[in-house]
């Protein structure tokens, strides 16, 4: 339906624009007066942190790309030239390289927040699935970015990971040759990875946009996991959450800066300061830390194709999580058994990270297999079952009248409403 | 994920060392493969490069290492960062000739300028191997960033030569080194006591020489380090203040919420 928007803005210029393209009205509605549950804890900062990180990655990346050369004979030296000759080039590069790690830390915390408070459950399934798409795109972007400096780990990491596709029967080898643009990782691979590394972050922006649109349709979840019942349960996003997010952002910047300025190569692998050499395999090929759990799953399965499937499956399973978890109660606060299993799952994921950093020998193999098994057991078996067996604690009546004090998190107080299935808004 | 890896490895190493020490009571075994920690002027958030040490280190690079190792990412002008004057840098560069194309279009030579990269000792890797018995000396521009352990490791290699333990079979032209992985290194021991003469009167012991050249190489790998840390201190202080202020404002804004 066409028609001009009736704008309330007094400023004539703003009003003129807003009448024709209601950006101001939209921003005001979605970010200023937007009703937001009043009981968020600081874990609700991480979405904002991730958005800011994405924007800063693009900002630093665009300036790096002005000075970077995606040619297998020049890439390594061009990165060194960024570090030495470009004004504040070292700052751009260290901010970008550490930014990738910060991005994953933030997004992993964001995801585990969702797992703990049941943010993936109805009606937020699609919002959650878009989040999983974001995770996959981030992984692809970071993987290809790591190839760009063309060090030993760049080259051999790219070789190992692209080679995984050869596990698929019949078409496997053809896929790998197609990905490489040749018969080994080489110049064509570097060129296309650079092109895609530049492209995917903008695709990410698009998916993040839909992620936020979906969020603003369903509204945010909250630590109690119950629906907003009345205006008393909410606060306008501005100034309450703009200021709260700002606090988190300041602390986050401090952590990021500490790495950039004082330990810029902390997350990096020394081998990536050795120029790529196709004739010399490094003694150990280790991916970046944020890929280690998947790498561990890959290597825990004795069969190559099986390992590849399990590795991709470990993320794909997240897509169907909303239907695997059969409990109608969202927040782990009211699910004693799930809460315990959640922490076991966290331990399993961290254990997988350590396993991924070690040669698959001795106890590491055993640990890897146990943790991999638990990872899938958790999602595919335990969640469906305990949703049915568990007796949730009584849910509070509303956010503004929490039966359980929001901070203490102790047991239920008298007069609590009995647990009931998730209310439809 | 090197950090976790190295911590875990260090843990493993520690356990292994403990085991070796208790079972065999042989300190020589515990020594092998362990890195020395000589202490560096540039470590820590306020660390700076000891200019005198870095300059002595440059002398060592020039007189010893540069016979085999290139430093091709670095420029002569970088030497101003360790306290050489513009004139001194010009003189250092001018003492080297680099290939160029003459006005007649023929290959020619000219004195190097401060804006030139350090000249490499060999034209290419093959020439290096041909001259060095098949071994390839790595470029040293980022060597301290390219090895686990960084400066401690390079110092360890330079001071880690010795007689191989009884029974160890050494390869042809190989030298025993406590720190180098596999303990057989193709580089002959490059530094000995009194290898160079220091003009500032410092006694050129092996430790001193290794310490100086590693300081120089760490500077070459991180020429931005001092300004990076200075900016970092200011930024962290600024952010700490901003965090405090923002937190106070947040408390004020939220004071009416119950
Ligand atoms: C989702 C956001 C992004 C992520 C997670 C990411 C990740 C990475 C990573 C892990 C590296 C390797 C860093 C290193 O070890 O040196 C890298 C390098 C690079 N990235 Fe990105 N990046 C992102 C966005 C971008 C964008 C939007 C651009 C360009 C417009 C870009 C341009 C570059 C360039 C030129 C390099 C090579 C220079 C270098 O290695 O430092 N990046 N990126």
XYZ file of C-alpha atoms in Angstrom, chain B residues 45-183:
139
model
C 53.839 -3.535 29.363
C 56.389 -0.773 29.977
C 59.428 -2.511 28.522
C 61.637 -0.646 26.045
C 64.587 -1.677 23.927
C 67.938 -1.219 25.615
C 69.470 1.022 22.917
C 73.078 0.170 23.690
C 72.346 -3.570 23.647
C 70.399 -3.284 20.395
C 73.252 -1.354 18.780
C 75.772 -3.933 19.901
C 73.351 -6.530 18.564
C 73.317 -4.801 15.208
C 77.089 -4.960 15.178
C 76.880 -8.721 15.747
C 74.303 -9.151 13.037
C 76.443 -7.147 10.643
C 79.730 -8.848 11.440
C 78.494 -12.405 11.971
C 74.935 -13.370 11.098
C 74.655 -11.308 7.916
C 77.179 -13.638 6.261
C 74.406 -16.196 6.055
C 71.067 -14.694 7.157
C 68.994 -12.089 5.337
C 66.890 -9.453 7.095
C 64.872 -8.593 4.061
C 61.705 -7.130 5.599
C 63.722 -4.500 7.465
C 65.022 -1.172 6.119
C 68.241 0.624 6.973
C 66.122 3.532 8.194
C 64.702 1.244 10.903
C 68.091 1.612 12.638
C 67.049 5.068 13.797
C 64.704 3.170 16.127
C 67.684 1.864 18.116
C 69.251 5.285 18.438
C 71.402 5.687 15.335
C 71.378 9.220 13.945
C 70.210 9.987 10.437
C 73.831 10.493 9.391
C 74.924 7.196 10.892
C 72.099 5.381 9.119
C 73.101 6.983 5.804
C 76.657 5.850 6.354
C 75.590 2.273 7.227
C 73.443 2.107 4.092
C 76.087 3.680 1.866
C 78.629 1.051 2.896
C 76.524 -1.496 0.984
C 75.978 -1.615 -2.764
C 72.717 -2.780 -4.233
C 71.843 -3.729 -7.807
C 70.076 -1.194 -9.969
C 69.546 -0.423 -13.664
C 71.965 2.209 -15.036
C 70.993 5.046 -17.377
C 72.241 2.937 -20.260
C 69.705 0.259 -19.364
C 72.380 -2.154 -18.192
C 72.513 -3.749 -14.744
C 74.639 -1.577 -12.466
C 75.328 -1.019 -8.789
C 74.686 1.915 -6.491
C 75.226 2.635 -2.811
C 72.180 1.715 -0.689
C 69.924 4.402 0.792
C 68.206 4.438 4.200
C 64.957 3.623 2.366
C 66.417 0.360 1.013
C 65.733 -3.046 2.483
C 68.680 -4.737 4.178
C 70.721 -6.435 1.508
C 70.553 -10.235 1.572
C 73.786 -12.233 1.583
C 72.584 -14.599 -1.140
C 70.734 -13.921 -4.388
C 68.220 -16.695 -3.664
C 67.624 -19.838 -1.617
C 69.481 -22.062 -4.047
C 72.593 -19.918 -3.854
C 72.390 -20.101 -0.047
C 72.083 -23.865 -0.042
C 74.892 -24.218 -2.545
C 77.197 -22.177 -0.320
C 76.133 -23.798 2.953
C 76.296 -27.500 2.372
C 72.622 -27.762 1.481
C 71.336 -25.977 4.586
C 69.053 -22.958 4.291
C 69.477 -20.128 6.812
C 66.035 -18.607 7.449
C 65.376 -14.884 7.055
C 65.677 -13.298 10.506
C 63.247 -10.357 10.068
C 60.507 -11.936 12.188
C 62.404 -14.897 13.627
C 61.504 -14.054 17.250
C 57.814 -14.085 16.304
C 58.172 -17.245 14.250
C 59.310 -19.543 17.047
C 57.532 -20.761 20.131
C 59.358 -19.079 23.015
C 60.412 -16.069 20.926
C 63.497 -14.248 22.210
C 64.172 -16.896 24.859
C 64.227 -19.537 22.154
C 66.632 -17.685 19.847
C 68.878 -16.938 22.808
C 68.645 -20.596 23.733
C 69.738 -21.723 20.260
C 72.678 -19.323 20.213
C 73.905 -20.444 23.635
C 72.779 -24.049 23.381
C 75.736 -25.611 21.555
C 77.797 -28.299 23.167
C 79.065 -31.840 22.903
C 76.381 -34.366 21.967
C 75.530 -36.838 24.743
C 77.406 -40.117 24.485
C 75.774 -42.446 22.017
C 73.921 -39.777 20.015
C 74.583 -40.192 16.299
C 75.068 -36.838 14.602
C 74.284 -36.314 10.933
C 76.903 -35.146 8.496
C 77.772 -31.475 9.072
C 75.284 -31.261 11.941
C 75.932 -29.695 15.322
C 74.525 -30.610 18.683
C 72.171 -28.016 20.188
C 70.245 -28.422 23.440
C 67.346 -26.176 22.415
C 66.845 -26.777 18.689
C 64.080 -29.376 18.073
C 65.734 -32.710 17.364
C 69.015 -31.316 18.793
